[in-house]
């Protein structure tokens, strides 16, 4: 897949960035990559390794958006560093410390185009109140924190302020997924009910909703979190057979029953960019579904205007 082919595909599928008119927010789960090769095209696939061509293609997708929430960033973040060098000095990022998932030494990050958005000053990770209890006397961890604590950060685009919450719900077992989604929803309810900085709260990432009516989705829905119509049951994961599967990644915000959306930045449209269309994939990539990622970028467009106060 040549760079210009990928660019043409994303330009056909996703709205363009228009100065003083729109805001494009995306979420994307990257594969577990710990090394970047010096080769333009690696002679053969290796676990955790991507070549320079993959870095160029990852950057080509990212640059089409204003803010991108990334999951699956490894300990020293070699892929993210390489992608940022391709994107150039106008791009910046915020990244978490290492998660409790020590096997992968994983981080999450938010990458943004500083020509379009700037940090608002708010940033942090969600911590669940504990009451001082641990699972055992020998356990160094608190008893029931998030497997990967959600990362939130505030931004400003023209007169609009918004907060993104980058969450990677544990895959684990169904009860574990439900428990994390319930804790996330409780936190969202708390911070949206008072006089807080968190305004225009947009939750995105690996939400593990799977499908409408799943146990995780029911908790999500009961909390007043809503998906844009285009993302309801829109698959964002490609399975090992190369077929579109579950609603793994998504974007949502609070919308209580019978009321309009809680956002003051008007929502326009959303979608999933499927670069796994076989017409775009040369033979040496089509057999490696994680060359870019089996998880597809999910995006949403919002309307902004110069001089407008929110």
Coordinates of C-alpha atoms in Angstrom, one line a residue:
X1 CA 0.0 0.0 0.0
X2 CA 1.7 3.2 -1.2
X3 CA 1.3 6.3 0.9
X4 CA -0.7 8.1 -1.8
X5 CA -3.1 5.2 -2.0
X6 CA -3.8 5.3 1.7
X7 CA -4.1 9.1 1.6
X8 CA -6.7 8.9 -1.2
X9 CA -8.6 6.2 0.7
X10 CA -8.9 8.3 3.9
X11 CA -9.7 11.5 2.0
X12 CA -12.6 9.6 0.5
X13 CA -13.8 8.2 3.8
X14 CA -13.2 11.0 6.3
X15 CA -14.1 14.7 6.1
X16 CA -11.2 17.1 5.5
X17 CA -9.8 19.3 8.2
X18 CA -11.3 22.8 7.5
X19 CA -9.8 25.7 9.3
X20 CA -12.3 27.5 11.6
X21 CA -15.1 25.1 10.7
X22 CA -14.6 21.6 12.1
X23 CA -12.9 19.5 14.7
X24 CA -12.0 15.9 14.0
X25 CA -11.4 13.5 17.0
X26 CA -10.4 9.9 16.6
X27 CA -9.4 6.8 18.6
X28 CA -7.1 4.1 17.5
X29 CA -5.7 1.0 19.2
X30 CA -2.3 0.2 17.8
X31 CA -0.8 -3.3 17.8
X32 CA 1.7 -4.2 20.5
X33 CA 4.9 -2.8 18.9
X34 CA 8.2 -2.5 20.9
X35 CA 10.7 -2.0 18.0
X36 CA 11.0 0.0 14.8
X37 CA 13.3 -1.4 12.1
X38 CA 15.7 0.7 10.1
X39 CA 14.6 -1.1 7.0
X40 CA 12.1 0.6 4.7
X41 CA 10.4 -2.8 4.2
X42 CA 11.4 -5.5 6.7
X43 CA 12.6 -8.7 5.0
X44 CA 10.1 -10.8 7.1
X45 CA 7.5 -10.1 9.7
X46 CA 8.8 -10.3 13.3
X47 CA 6.7 -10.0 16.5
X48 CA 6.7 -6.5 17.9
X49 CA 8.6 -5.0 15.0
X50 CA 7.5 -2.6 12.3
X51 CA 9.4 -1.2 9.4
X52 CA 9.7 2.4 8.3
X53 CA 7.0 2.1 5.8
X54 CA 4.5 1.1 8.5
X55 CA 5.6 4.3 10.5
X56 CA 4.9 6.5 7.5
X57 CA 1.4 4.9 7.0
X58 CA 0.5 5.2 10.7
X59 CA 1.5 8.9 10.5
X60 CA -0.6 9.4 7.3
X61 CA -3.7 8.2 9.1
X62 CA -3.0 10.3 12.3
X63 CA -2.4 13.5 10.4
X64 CA -5.9 13.5 9.0
X65 CA -7.3 14.2 12.5
X66 CA -7.0 17.0 15.1
X67 CA -6.9 14.8 18.2
X68 CA -6.2 11.1 18.3
X69 CA -6.5 8.9 21.4
X70 CA -4.1 6.0 21.1
X71 CA -4.0 2.8 23.0
X72 CA -1.4 0.1 23.0
X73 CA 1.7 2.4 23.3
X74 CA 4.6 0.3 24.6
X75 CA 7.0 1.2 27.4
X76 CA 9.6 3.3 25.6
X77 CA 7.0 4.3 22.9
X78 CA 9.4 3.7 19.9
X79 CA 6.5 3.7 17.4
X80 CA 4.9 6.9 18.7
X81 CA 8.3 8.7 18.7
X82 CA 8.9 7.6 15.1
X83 CA 5.4 8.7 14.0
X84 CA 5.8 12.1 15.7
X85 CA 9.1 12.7 13.8
X86 CA 7.2 12.1 10.6
X87 CA 4.3 14.4 11.6
X88 CA 6.7 17.2 12.4
X89 CA 7.0 19.9 15.1
X90 CA 3.4 21.1 14.9
X91 CA 2.3 17.9 16.6
X92 CA 2.4 17.2 20.3
X93 CA 1.3 14.5 22.7
X94 CA 0.4 13.7 26.3
X95 CA 1.1 10.2 27.6
X96 CA 0.4 8.2 30.7
X97 CA 2.8 6.3 33.0
X98 CA 3.0 2.6 32.6
X99 CA -0.2 0.7 33.5
X100 CA -0.7 -2.1 36.0
X101 CA -0.5 -4.5 33.0
X102 CA 3.2 -5.1 33.5
X103 CA 3.3 -7.9 31.0
X104 CA 3.0 -5.4 28.2
X105 CA 4.3 -2.2 29.9
X106 CA 1.5 -0.4 28.2
X107 CA 0.7 3.3 28.0
X108 CA -2.1 5.4 26.4
X109 CA -1.6 8.7 24.7
X110 CA -3.4 11.6 23.1
X111 CA -1.7 13.1 20.0
X112 CA -2.9 16.5 18.7
X113 CA -2.2 19.0 16.0
X114 CA -1.2 22.2 17.7
X115 CA -2.2 24.3 14.7
X116 CA -5.8 23.3 15.4
X117 CA -6.1 22.6 19.1
X118 CA -4.2 23.5 22.3
X119 CA -4.2 21.9 25.8
X120 CA -6.6 23.6 28.2
X121 CA -4.5 22.8 31.3
X122 CA -6.6 19.8 32.6
X123 CA -5.0 16.4 32.7
X124 CA -5.1 13.3 34.9
X125 CA -6.0 9.7 35.4
X126 CA -9.0 8.2 37.1
X127 CA -8.4 6.5 40.4
X128 CA -11.1 4.5 42.2
X129 CA -11.6 5.2 46.0
X130 CA -10.4 2.2 47.9
X131 CA -11.0 2.5 51.7
X132 CA -7.5 1.2 52.3
X133 CA -8.1 -2.5 51.6
X134 CA -5.9 -4.8 49.6
X135 CA -6.4 -8.3 48.3
X136 CA -3.8 -9.6 50.7
X137 CA -1.1 -8.4 53.0
X138 CA 1.6 -9.2 50.3
X139 CA -0.2 -7.3 47.6
X140 CA 1.5 -4.0 46.7
X141 CA -1.5 -2.8 44.6
X142 CA -4.8 -1.5 45.7
X143 CA -7.6 -4.0 45.5
X144 CA -9.8 -2.9 42.6
X145 CA -8.3 -0.1 40.5
X146 CA -8.7 0.0 36.7
X147 CA -6.4 -2.3 34.9
X148 CA -5.4 0.7 32.8
X149 CA -6.5 3.9 34.6
X150 CA -8.5 6.1 32.2
X151 CA -6.6 9.2 31.0
X152 CA -8.4 12.5 30.6
X153 CA -7.1 15.8 29.1
X154 CA -8.8 19.1 28.3
X155 CA -8.3 21.0 25.0
X156 CA -9.4 24.2 23.3
X157 CA -10.3 24.7 19.7
X158 CA -11.2 28.3 18.8
X159 CA -13.8 29.2 21.4
X160 CA -14.7 25.6 22.2
X161 CA -13.4 23.7 25.2
X162 CA -13.7 19.9 25.4
X163 CA -12.3 17.0 27.4
X164 CA -11.3 13.6 26.0
X165 CA -11.3 10.5 28.2
X166 CA -9.0 7.9 26.7
X167 CA -10.0 4.5 28.1
X168 CA -8.9 1.0 27.4
X169 CA -11.3 -1.3 29.2
X170 CA -9.8 -4.6 30.3
X171 CA -10.6 -7.4 27.9
X172 CA -10.4 -10.1 30.7
X173 CA -13.6 -11.8 31.7
X174 CA -17.1 -10.4 31.2
X175 CA -17.5 -9.5 34.9
X176 CA -14.2 -7.6 34.8
X177 CA -15.3 -5.7 31.8
X178 CA -18.6 -4.9 33.4
X179 CA -17.0 -3.7 36.6
X180 CA -14.6 -1.4 34.8
X181 CA -17.4 0.1 32.7
X182 CA -19.5 0.6 35.8
X183 CA -16.7 2.4 37.6
X184 CA -16.0 4.6 34.5
X185 CA -19.7 5.5 34.3
X186 CA -19.8 6.4 38.0
X187 CA -16.9 8.7 37.6
X188 CA -18.5 10.3 34.5
X189 CA -21.7 10.9 36.5
X190 CA -19.8 12.5 39.3
X191 CA -17.8 15.0 37.3
X192 CA -20.6 16.0 35.0
X193 CA -23.0 16.8 37.9
X194 CA -21.0 19.6 39.5
X195 CA -19.1 22.8 38.7
X196 CA -16.0 21.1 37.3
X197 CA -13.6 22.0 34.5
X198 CA -14.7 18.9 32.6
X199 CA -17.0 20.2 29.9
X200 CA -18.0 18.6 26.6
X201 CA -16.8 15.3 27.9
X202 CA -16.0 12.8 25.1
X203 CA -15.3 9.2 26.1
X204 CA -13.4 7.2 23.6
X205 CA -11.0 4.3 23.2
X206 CA -11.3 0.5 23.6
X207 CA -14.7 0.5 25.3
X208 CA -15.2 -3.3 24.6
X209 CA -18.9 -2.8 23.9
X210 CA -18.9 -5.6 21.4
X211 CA -22.5 -5.1 20.3
X212 CA -25.8 -3.5 21.3
X213 CA -27.3 -5.4 24.2
X214 CA -24.1 -6.8 25.5
X215 CA -23.6 -6.7 29.3
X216 CA -21.0 -3.9 29.0
X217 CA -23.2 -2.0 26.6
X218 CA -26.2 -2.2 29.0
X219 CA -24.1 -0.6 31.8
X220 CA -22.9 2.0 29.3
X221 CA -26.4 2.8 28.1
X222 CA -27.9 2.9 31.5
X223 CA -25.4 5.6 32.5
X224 CA -26.7 7.9 29.7
X225 CA -23.7 7.4 27.5
X226 CA -24.7 7.4 23.9
X227 CA -22.9 6.5 20.6
X228 CA -23.4 8.6 17.5
X229 CA -26.0 6.9 15.2
X230 CA -23.3 5.9 12.7
X231 CA -21.3 4.1 15.3
X232 CA -24.1 1.9 16.8
X233 CA -23.0 -1.7 16.1
X234 CA -20.3 -0.4 13.7
X235 CA -17.5 -3.0 13.9
X236 CA -14.0 -1.5 14.5
X237 CA -12.0 -4.8 14.8
X238 CA -10.8 -7.1 12.0
X239 CA -10.7 -10.8 13.1
X240 CA -8.1 -13.3 12.1
X241 CA -10.1 -14.3 9.1
X242 CA -10.0 -10.7 7.8
X243 CA -13.6 -10.0 8.5
X244 CA -15.1 -7.0 10.3
X245 CA -16.1 -8.1 13.8
X246 CA -17.0 -6.4 17.1
X247 CA -17.6 -2.8 18.2
X248 CA -14.3 -2.8 20.2
X249 CA -13.4 0.9 19.8
X250 CA -15.9 3.7 19.9
X251 CA -16.6 7.3 20.7
X252 CA -19.5 8.5 23.0
X253 CA -20.7 11.2 25.3
X254 CA -23.4 11.8 27.9
X255 CA -26.9 12.1 26.6
X256 CA -29.6 11.5 29.2
X257 CA -32.9 9.9 28.1
X258 CA -35.4 12.4 26.7
X259 CA -32.8 15.2 26.5
X260 CA -30.5 16.6 23.9
X261 CA -26.7 15.9 24.0
X262 CA -24.6 17.3 26.8
X263 CA -22.1 18.7 24.2
X264 CA -22.2 22.3 23.3
X265 CA -20.0 21.7 20.3
X266 CA -22.4 20.5 17.6
X267 CA -21.9 16.9 16.4
X268 CA -21.8 16.5 12.7
X269 CA -21.0 12.9 11.7
X270 CA -18.8 9.9 12.5
X271 CA -17.5 6.6 11.1
X272 CA -14.9 3.9 11.0
X273 CA -12.0 4.0 8.5
X274 CA -11.5 0.5 7.1
X275 CA -8.1 0.4 5.5
X276 CA -8.3 -3.4 5.4
X277 CA -10.2 -3.2 2.1
X278 CA -8.3 -5.8 0.1
X279 CA -8.1 -3.4 -2.9
X280 CA -5.7 -1.2 -0.9
X281 CA -3.5 -4.0 0.5
X282 CA -0.5 -5.4 -1.5
X283 CA 0.1 -9.1 -1.0
X284 CA 2.9 -8.7 1.5
X285 CA 0.7 -6.7 3.8
X286 CA -2.7 -8.4 3.3
X287 CA -1.4 -11.5 5.1
X288 CA -0.4 -9.5 8.2
X289 CA -3.6 -7.9 9.5
X290 CA -1.7 -6.2 12.2
X291 CA 0.7 -4.4 9.9
X292 CA -1.0 -1.2 10.8
X293 CA -3.6 -2.6 13.3
X294 CA -6.5 -5.0 13.4
X295 CA -8.3 -2.2 15.3
X296 CA -9.6 0.4 12.9
X297 CA -9.6 4.2 13.5
X298 CA -12.9 5.4 14.8
X299 CA -13.6 9.1 14.2
X300 CA -16.2 11.9 14.9
X301 CA -16.6 15.3 13.4
X302 CA -17.8 18.4 15.4
X303 CA -18.6 21.9 14.2
X304 CA -16.7 24.9 15.5
X305 CA -16.8 28.5 14.5
X306 CA -14.4 31.4 15.1
X307 CA -15.3 33.8 17.8
X308 CA -18.1 31.7 19.2
X309 CA -18.1 31.3 23.0
X310 CA -19.1 28.0 24.5

